[in-house]
Amino acid sequence: MRGPRTLSAAIVLVAGVAVTGCQASGSEEVTLTFLNPHAGAYEPVAEAFEQAHPGVSIELQSVPFEQMVEQTQARLSSGDTSIDIVSVDPPRLANMVQQGFLTEETDHLPEMEANVSQAAISSVTVDDRQWAYPLWTSDNFLFYNRTLLEEAGLPVPGPTSADRLTWEEVVDMSRSLVDAGDAQYGIGMDQVDRYYALQPLLESMGAGPGLEGPDGLTPAVDTEEWERFGQWYGGLYADGLAPRGVDPAQMVDLFRAGHSAFLLGGASAIGRIADGDFPGEWGIAPHPYFADGPIVTPTDSWAIGVSATSEHQEIARDFVQFATLDPQGAQLASSVNTLPPVQHEAFDEYVGYIQELAPEQTAHFGELFQEDTEHYARHRPTSAGYVQFESEMNNAFSDIRNGADPRRVLGSAQEALERQLDRLRELAAEAEGNER
Amino acid sequence: MTSVTARTEREVTRGRTRRSLVRRETWISAVVLLLPAVVLLLLLRIIPTVTAMAEAVPLGGERSPWSNFAYIFSDPSFLNSVWVTLLFSVIVNPIQIALALALAVLLTKHIPAVGLWRTFILLPIAVPQAVSAIIWLVMLRPDGPLNGLASAIGLPTVPWLTEPGWALISIVIVCSWVGVGYWMTFLVTGIKEIPSSLYEASALDGANGWRQFWSITLPGLRRPLLFVLVADTVSNFLVFAPVRILTQGGPQGGTDLLMHNISERAYTLGDTQAASAATLVLVAIVIVVVTIQFRMLPGKED
């Protein structure tokens, strides 16, 4: 496996260099602008690319995560030619494609297939065509404060998939810790109120993903199962087992300071926790599931695309391919944020790196990640209406967390989504009519 | 006769030429001086307004030109947003102006270290809105310093940003923290312009401070007050950053001010047509409210 993969990667790289060589010699300096929500993350890969391509410089424009959607929407919809490369959140891809923001990359499918998994390719596919290059993947884990658990005489969760706890067990432990005053909170979530983190819980409880129908434009968030989840989620906060009013950016710190016994968090939390002066010992356990339901874990992460309005698409594509499909490039692109790259060799390197960060805690990290990805990962729904869906649901989860009645919140979210998705269809039909 | 007429005619013509020359020069300098302002006005105000109108009222398509307005007015989230904006306006403007006035009166009295107090009150303006909102985000957390202080002195804790009513009050507080000091400076200047002889004379006649405030300070402040009232109202209709950072319009739409609602439509949902329609509604509301204010506070004496 390794031989042909490396070979094709090398071909991609050489082809890239050859194309760039022609461009750089024929024309003067080129500056590529890369709009992304990951401050600092792409500096090493941009530097390596610049060194290999004299005359090309890459300007990294980083905006906060929350503003990425707005910035992309505002700048690409106005035909801004100053952006060449843009970070793409896979569930939003269909919407970006519908608006014509990205170049089609189907011609490069063979290179993708040689370097990344089919699951990763499917995350950048709309209507059987590819529109971006997958960079990272993701998974959530249950971080726990080992010292707190041991002192309270509670069992310490095991590290492998076979030791996976149920949410019922996690909630029981949290309750006994909070009731006894051993911990301020039981559970924090580094993506609290976000659909990404809650979809696995919903689906493990037997609920649907919330968007249904062949085109994914039929909302279904007021079902009995969704409501049951809403009651459970609101209950965590009403009972003081999880903190209200703490936003995602503050959650890892809450755990790191010893204020919460558990943290449902992604791999990027490992670096942050290992870095800090954690009071006592901590550990990593698999993502929990509900006792009566299936195991479901989250997946997918940011991809990178080439802007359809860029004036330097070829060289921009070379950079994107270098950062995603080239083993060394993908490794560099994942070195700052400690997010797992989808490129096969780079992923192995990444696991090694994570194990250096926290050797004890991550002994089973690699195999757990693989097992979750292969057997339990559930993609977010692919739909041109995902943007509407996600922003409405994130608000709904936040309202439920703050104590609003789940039935009422989900009912009005359902109505709002029906209205917004109807409107989306209407506008899309009109745009199509105009094109004709 | 003829020669005289001819001469006068010639003089008249010459005078006319000179006058028209002067007039032309005036015109040229006026155009040159006004050009930058007119260009900016066009670029930053007129063209965007026309674009917004064109976006909001689609002509020539299959849909009715008013369909975007029909859509937003049938959308409960927009109607809620209009209601929240008006409610916010009714609460925040009187509070800010009353506080600014009270502070202005206080700080024009002979109190020790008056410059220091004025600086402290003005300081929040120097902090960027986004930064101050982030500081407040931590302050107002359920387990944050404000509630910590409250429980330390035996007061009940407040669900600042997690309950719709309190969240709106939190936005009022954050906006006022910045706004009061700013509006105060205009009123301080206004008070300083009232002749001190009026206060001295009224003091001789036995008027107390309260009487002086109602009969001298307030009437003397009519013009700066009108300005502060109008400008403050407009700026409070356009509040955005604190909402974006502190509450994102929640909980349950309780702080979804129109500016935030519009920005969500345009930049999160990508529906610029509905966003433009909503913008025009906001502009209409502001114009109506400001017109009423002008009517209510005429500066006729000036």
Coordinates of N, CA and C in Angstrom, one line a residue, chain A residues 2-134:
Chain A
R2 N 1.9 1.2 0.8 CA 2.6 2.4 1.1 C 3.4 2.9 -0.2
G3 N 3.9 1.8 -0.9 CA 4.7 2.1 -2.1 C 4.0 3.0 -3.1
P4 N 2.9 2.5 -3.7 CA 2.2 3.2 -4.7 C 1.7 4.6 -4.2
R5 N 1.3 4.6 -2.9 CA 0.8 5.9 -2.4 C 1.8 7.0 -2.4
T6 N 3.0 6.6 -1.9 CA 4.1 7.5 -1.9 C 4.5 8.0 -3.3
L7 N 4.4 7.0 -4.2 CA 4.8 7.2 -5.6 C 3.8 8.3 -6.1
S8 N 2.5 8.0 -6.0 CA 1.6 9.0 -6.6 C 1.7 10.4 -5.9
A9 N 2.0 10.3 -4.6 CA 2.1 11.6 -3.9 C 3.3 12.4 -4.5
A10 N 4.4 11.6 -4.8 CA 5.6 12.2 -5.4 C 5.2 12.8 -6.8
I11 N 4.4 12.0 -7.5 CA 4.0 12.5 -8.9 C 3.3 13.8 -8.7
V12 N 2.3 13.8 -7.8 CA 1.5 15.1 -7.6 C 2.5 16.2 -7.3
L13 N 3.4 16.0 -6.4 CA 4.3 17.0 -6.0 C 5.1 17.5 -7.1
V14 N 5.7 16.6 -7.9 CA 6.6 16.9 -9.0 C 5.8 17.7 -10.0
A15 N 4.6 17.2 -10.3 CA 3.7 17.9 -11.3 C 3.4 19.3 -10.8
G16 N 3.2 19.4 -9.5 CA 2.9 20.7 -9.0 C 4.1 21.6 -9.2
V17 N 5.3 21.1 -8.8 CA 6.5 21.9 -9.0 C 6.7 22.4 -10.4
A18 N 6.4 21.4 -11.3 CA 6.6 21.7 -12.8 C 5.7 22.8 -13.2
V19 N 4.4 22.7 -12.9 CA 3.5 23.7 -13.3 C 3.9 25.1 -12.7
T20 N 4.2 25.1 -11.4 CA 4.6 26.3 -10.8 C 5.8 26.9 -11.4
G21 N 6.8 26.0 -11.7 CA 8.0 26.4 -12.3 C 7.7 27.3 -13.6
C22 N 6.8 26.8 -14.4 CA 6.5 27.5 -15.6 C 5.9 28.9 -15.3
Q23 N 5.0 28.8 -14.3 CA 4.3 30.1 -14.0 C 5.3 31.1 -13.4
A24 N 6.1 30.7 -12.5 CA 7.0 31.6 -11.8 C 8.0 32.2 -12.8
S25 N 8.5 31.4 -13.7 CA 9.5 31.9 -14.6 C 8.8 32.9 -15.6
G26 N 7.6 32.6 -16.0 CA 6.9 33.4 -17.0 C 6.4 34.7 -16.5
S27 N 6.0 34.7 -15.2 CA 5.4 36.0 -14.7 C 6.1 36.4 -13.5
E28 N 5.7 37.6 -12.9 CA 6.4 38.0 -11.8 C 5.8 37.5 -10.5
E29 N 6.0 38.2 -9.4 CA 5.5 37.7 -8.1 C 4.0 37.4 -8.0
V30 N 3.7 36.3 -7.3 CA 2.3 36.0 -7.1 C 2.0 35.9 -5.6
T31 N 0.9 36.6 -5.2 CA 0.6 36.5 -3.8 C -0.8 35.7 -3.7
L32 N -0.8 34.6 -3.0 CA -2.0 33.9 -2.8 C -2.6 34.2 -1.4
T33 N -3.9 34.5 -1.4 CA -4.6 34.8 -0.1 C -5.4 33.6 0.3
F34 N -5.2 33.2 1.6 CA -5.9 32.0 2.1 C -6.7 32.4 3.3
L35 N -8.0 32.4 3.0 CA -9.0 32.8 4.1 C -9.3 31.5 4.9
N36 N -9.0 31.6 6.2 CA -9.2 30.4 7.1 C -9.5 30.8 8.5
P37 N -10.1 29.8 9.3 CA -10.4 30.1 10.7 C -9.4 29.5 11.7
H38 N -8.2 29.3 11.2 CA -7.2 28.6 12.1 C -5.9 29.5 12.2
A39 N -6.0 30.5 13.1 CA -4.8 31.4 13.2 C -3.5 30.6 13.5
G40 N -2.5 30.9 12.7 CA -1.2 30.3 12.9 C -1.0 28.9 12.4
A41 N -2.1 28.2 12.1 CA -2.0 26.8 11.8 C -1.3 26.5 10.5
Y42 N -1.4 27.4 9.5 CA -0.9 27.1 8.2 C 0.5 27.7 7.9
E43 N 1.0 28.4 8.9 CA 2.3 29.0 8.7 C 3.4 28.1 8.3
P44 N 3.6 26.9 9.0 CA 4.7 26.0 8.5 C 4.5 25.5 7.1
V45 N 3.3 25.2 6.7 CA 3.1 24.6 5.4 C 3.2 25.7 4.3
A46 N 2.8 26.9 4.7 CA 2.9 28.0 3.7 C 4.4 28.3 3.5
E47 N 5.1 28.3 4.6 CA 6.6 28.6 4.5 C 7.3 27.6 3.6
A48 N 7.0 26.3 3.8 CA 7.6 25.2 3.0 C 7.2 25.4 1.5
F49 N 6.0 25.8 1.2 CA 5.6 25.9 -0.1 C 6.3 27.1 -0.8
E50 N 6.4 28.2 0.0 CA 7.1 29.4 -0.5 C 8.5 29.1 -0.9
Q51 N 9.2 28.3 0.0 CA 10.6 28.0 -0.3 C 10.7 27.2 -1.6
A52 N 9.8 26.3 -1.8 CA 9.8 25.4 -3.0 C 9.4 26.2 -4.3
H53 N 8.7 27.3 -4.1 CA 8.2 28.1 -5.2 C 8.6 29.5 -5.1
P54 N 9.8 29.9 -5.5 CA 10.3 31.3 -5.4 C 9.3 32.2 -6.2
G55 N 9.0 33.3 -5.7 CA 8.1 34.2 -6.4 C 6.7 34.1 -5.9
V56 N 6.4 33.0 -5.2 CA 5.0 32.9 -4.7 C 5.0 33.2 -3.2
S57 N 4.1 34.0 -2.8 CA 4.0 34.2 -1.3 C 2.5 34.0 -0.9
I58 N 2.4 33.4 0.3 CA 1.0 33.1 0.7 C 0.6 34.0 1.9
E59 N -0.5 34.7 1.7 CA -0.9 35.5 2.8 C -2.1 34.8 3.5
L60 N -1.8 34.6 4.8 CA -2.8 33.8 5.6 C -3.8 34.8 6.3
Q61 N -5.0 34.8 5.9 CA -6.0 35.7 6.5 C -6.9 34.8 7.5
S62 N -6.6 35.0 8.8 CA -7.3 34.1 9.7 C -8.4 34.9 10.4
V63 N -9.6 34.4 10.5 CA -10.7 35.0 11.2 C -11.2 34.1 12.2
P64 N -11.9 34.6 13.3 CA -12.4 33.7 14.3 C -13.3 32.7 13.7
F65 N -13.3 31.5 14.3 CA -14.2 30.4 13.9 C -15.6 30.8 13.6
E66 N -16.2 31.6 14.6 CA -17.6 32.0 14.5 C -17.8 32.9 13.3
Q67 N -16.8 33.6 12.8 CA -17.0 34.5 11.7 C -16.7 33.9 10.3
M68 N -16.2 32.7 10.3 CA -15.7 32.1 9.1 C -16.9 32.1 8.0
V69 N -18.0 31.6 8.5 CA -19.2 31.5 7.6 C -19.5 32.8 7.0
E70 N -19.6 33.8 7.9 CA -20.0 35.2 7.4 C -19.0 35.7 6.5
Q71 N -17.8 35.6 6.8 CA -16.7 36.2 5.9 C -16.7 35.5 4.6
T72 N -16.8 34.2 4.6 CA -16.9 33.5 3.3 C -18.1 33.9 2.5
Q73 N -19.2 34.0 3.1 CA -20.4 34.4 2.4 C -20.3 35.8 1.9
A74 N -19.9 36.7 2.7 CA -19.9 38.1 2.3 C -18.8 38.3 1.2
R75 N -17.7 37.7 1.3 CA -16.6 38.0 0.4 C -16.7 37.2 -0.9
L76 N -17.0 36.0 -0.8 CA -17.1 35.2 -2.1 C -18.4 35.5 -2.8
S77 N -19.5 35.9 -2.1 CA -20.7 36.2 -2.9 C -20.6 37.5 -3.6
S78 N -19.7 38.4 -3.1 CA -19.5 39.7 -3.8 C -18.5 39.5 -4.9
G79 N -18.0 38.3 -5.2 CA -17.0 38.1 -6.3 C -15.6 38.6 -6.0
D80 N -15.3 38.7 -4.7 CA -14.0 39.2 -4.2 C -12.8 38.3 -4.9
T81 N -12.1 39.0 -5.8 CA -11.0 38.2 -6.4 C -9.7 38.1 -5.6
S82 N -9.7 38.8 -4.5 CA -8.5 38.8 -3.7 C -8.4 37.5 -2.8
I83 N -9.4 36.7 -2.8 CA -9.3 35.4 -2.1 C -9.0 34.3 -3.1
D84 N -7.9 33.5 -2.9 CA -7.6 32.4 -3.8 C -8.0 31.1 -3.2
I85 N -7.8 31.0 -1.9 CA -7.9 29.7 -1.3 C -8.8 29.9 0.0
V86 N -9.7 28.9 0.2 CA -10.6 29.1 1.3 C -10.8 27.8 2.1
S87 N -10.9 27.9 3.4 CA -11.2 26.8 4.2 C -12.7 26.4 4.0
V88 N -13.0 25.1 4.0 CA -14.3 24.7 3.7 C -14.8 23.7 4.8
D89 N -15.9 24.0 5.5 CA -16.5 23.1 6.5 C -17.4 22.1 5.7
P90 N -17.0 20.8 5.6 CA -17.7 19.9 4.7 C -19.3 20.0 4.7
P91 N -20.0 20.1 5.8 CA -21.4 20.1 5.7 C -21.9 21.4 5.0
R92 N -21.1 22.4 4.9 CA -21.5 23.6 4.3 C -21.1 23.6 2.8
L93 N -20.4 22.6 2.4 CA -19.9 22.5 1.0 C -21.1 22.6 0.0
A94 N -22.2 21.9 0.2 CA -23.2 21.8 -0.8 C -23.7 23.3 -1.1
N95 N -23.9 24.0 0.0 CA -24.3 25.4 -0.1 C -23.3 26.3 -0.9
M96 N -22.0 26.1 -0.6 CA -21.0 26.9 -1.3 C -21.0 26.5 -2.8
V97 N -21.2 25.2 -3.1 CA -21.2 24.8 -4.5 C -22.4 25.4 -5.2
Q98 N -23.5 25.3 -4.5 CA -24.7 25.9 -5.1 C -24.5 27.4 -5.5
Q99 N -23.8 28.1 -4.7 CA -23.6 29.5 -4.9 C -22.4 29.7 -5.9
G100 N -21.7 28.6 -6.3 CA -20.7 28.8 -7.3 C -19.4 29.4 -6.7
F101 N -19.1 29.1 -5.4 CA -17.9 29.7 -4.8 C -16.6 29.0 -5.1
L102 N -16.7 27.7 -5.5 CA -15.5 26.8 -5.6 C -15.3 26.3 -7.0
T103 N -14.0 26.0 -7.3 CA -13.7 25.3 -8.5 C -14.0 23.8 -8.4
E104 N -14.3 23.2 -9.5 CA -14.5 21.7 -9.4 C -13.2 21.0 -9.5
E105 N -13.0 20.0 -8.6 CA -11.7 19.3 -8.6 C -11.8 17.8 -8.9
T106 N -12.9 17.4 -9.6 CA -13.1 16.0 -9.9 C -12.0 15.4 -10.7
D107 N -11.3 16.2 -11.6 CA -10.2 15.7 -12.3 C -9.1 15.1 -11.5
H108 N -9.0 15.6 -10.2 CA -7.9 15.2 -9.4 C -8.3 14.1 -8.4
L109 N -9.4 13.4 -8.7 CA -9.9 12.3 -7.8 C -8.9 11.2 -7.7
P110 N -8.2 10.8 -8.8 CA -7.2 9.8 -8.6 C -6.1 10.1 -7.5
E111 N -5.6 11.3 -7.5 CA -4.6 11.7 -6.5 C -5.3 11.7 -5.1
M112 N -6.5 12.1 -5.0 CA -7.2 12.0 -3.7 C -7.3 10.6 -3.2
E113 N -7.7 9.7 -4.2 CA -7.9 8.3 -3.8 C -6.6 7.6 -3.4
A114 N -5.5 8.1 -3.9 CA -4.2 7.5 -3.6 C -3.8 7.9 -2.2
N115 N -4.3 9.0 -1.7 CA -3.7 9.6 -0.4 C -4.7 9.6 0.8
V116 N -6.0 9.6 0.5 CA -6.9 9.8 1.7 C -8.0 8.7 1.6
S117 N -8.7 8.5 2.7 CA -9.7 7.5 2.7 C -11.0 7.9 1.9
Q118 N -11.8 6.9 1.5 CA -13.0 7.1 0.8 C -14.0 8.0 1.6
A119 N -13.9 7.8 3.0 CA -14.8 8.6 3.8 C -14.5 10.1 3.7
A120 N -13.2 10.4 3.7 CA -12.7 11.7 3.6 C -13.2 12.3 2.2
I121 N -13.0 11.5 1.2 CA -13.4 12.1 -0.2 C -14.9 12.3 -0.2
S122 N -15.7 11.5 0.4 CA -17.1 11.7 0.4 C -17.5 13.0 1.1
S123 N -16.6 13.4 2.0 CA -16.9 14.7 2.7 C -16.7 15.9 1.8
V124 N -16.1 15.7 0.7 CA -15.9 16.9 -0.2 C -16.6 16.7 -1.6
T125 N -17.6 15.7 -1.5 CA -18.3 15.3 -2.7 C -19.7 15.9 -2.7
V126 N -20.1 16.5 -3.8 CA -21.5 16.9 -3.9 C -21.9 16.5 -5.3
D127 N -23.1 15.7 -5.4 CA -23.5 15.2 -6.7 C -22.5 14.4 -7.4
D128 N -21.7 13.6 -6.7 CA -20.7 12.7 -7.3 C -19.5 13.5 -7.9
R129 N -19.4 14.7 -7.6 CA -18.2 15.5 -8.0 C -17.5 16.1 -6.8
Q130 N -16.2 16.3 -7.0 CA -15.4 16.8 -5.9 C -15.1 18.3 -6.0
W131 N -15.2 19.0 -4.9 CA -15.1 20.5 -4.9 C -14.1 21.0 -4.0
A132 N -13.4 20.2 -3.2 CA -12.4 20.7 -2.3 C -11.5 19.5 -2.0
Y133 N -10.4 19.7 -1.2 CA -9.5 18.7 -0.8 C -9.6 18.5 0.7
P134 N -9.9 17.2 1.2 CA -10.0 17.0 2.6 C -8.7 17.2 3.3

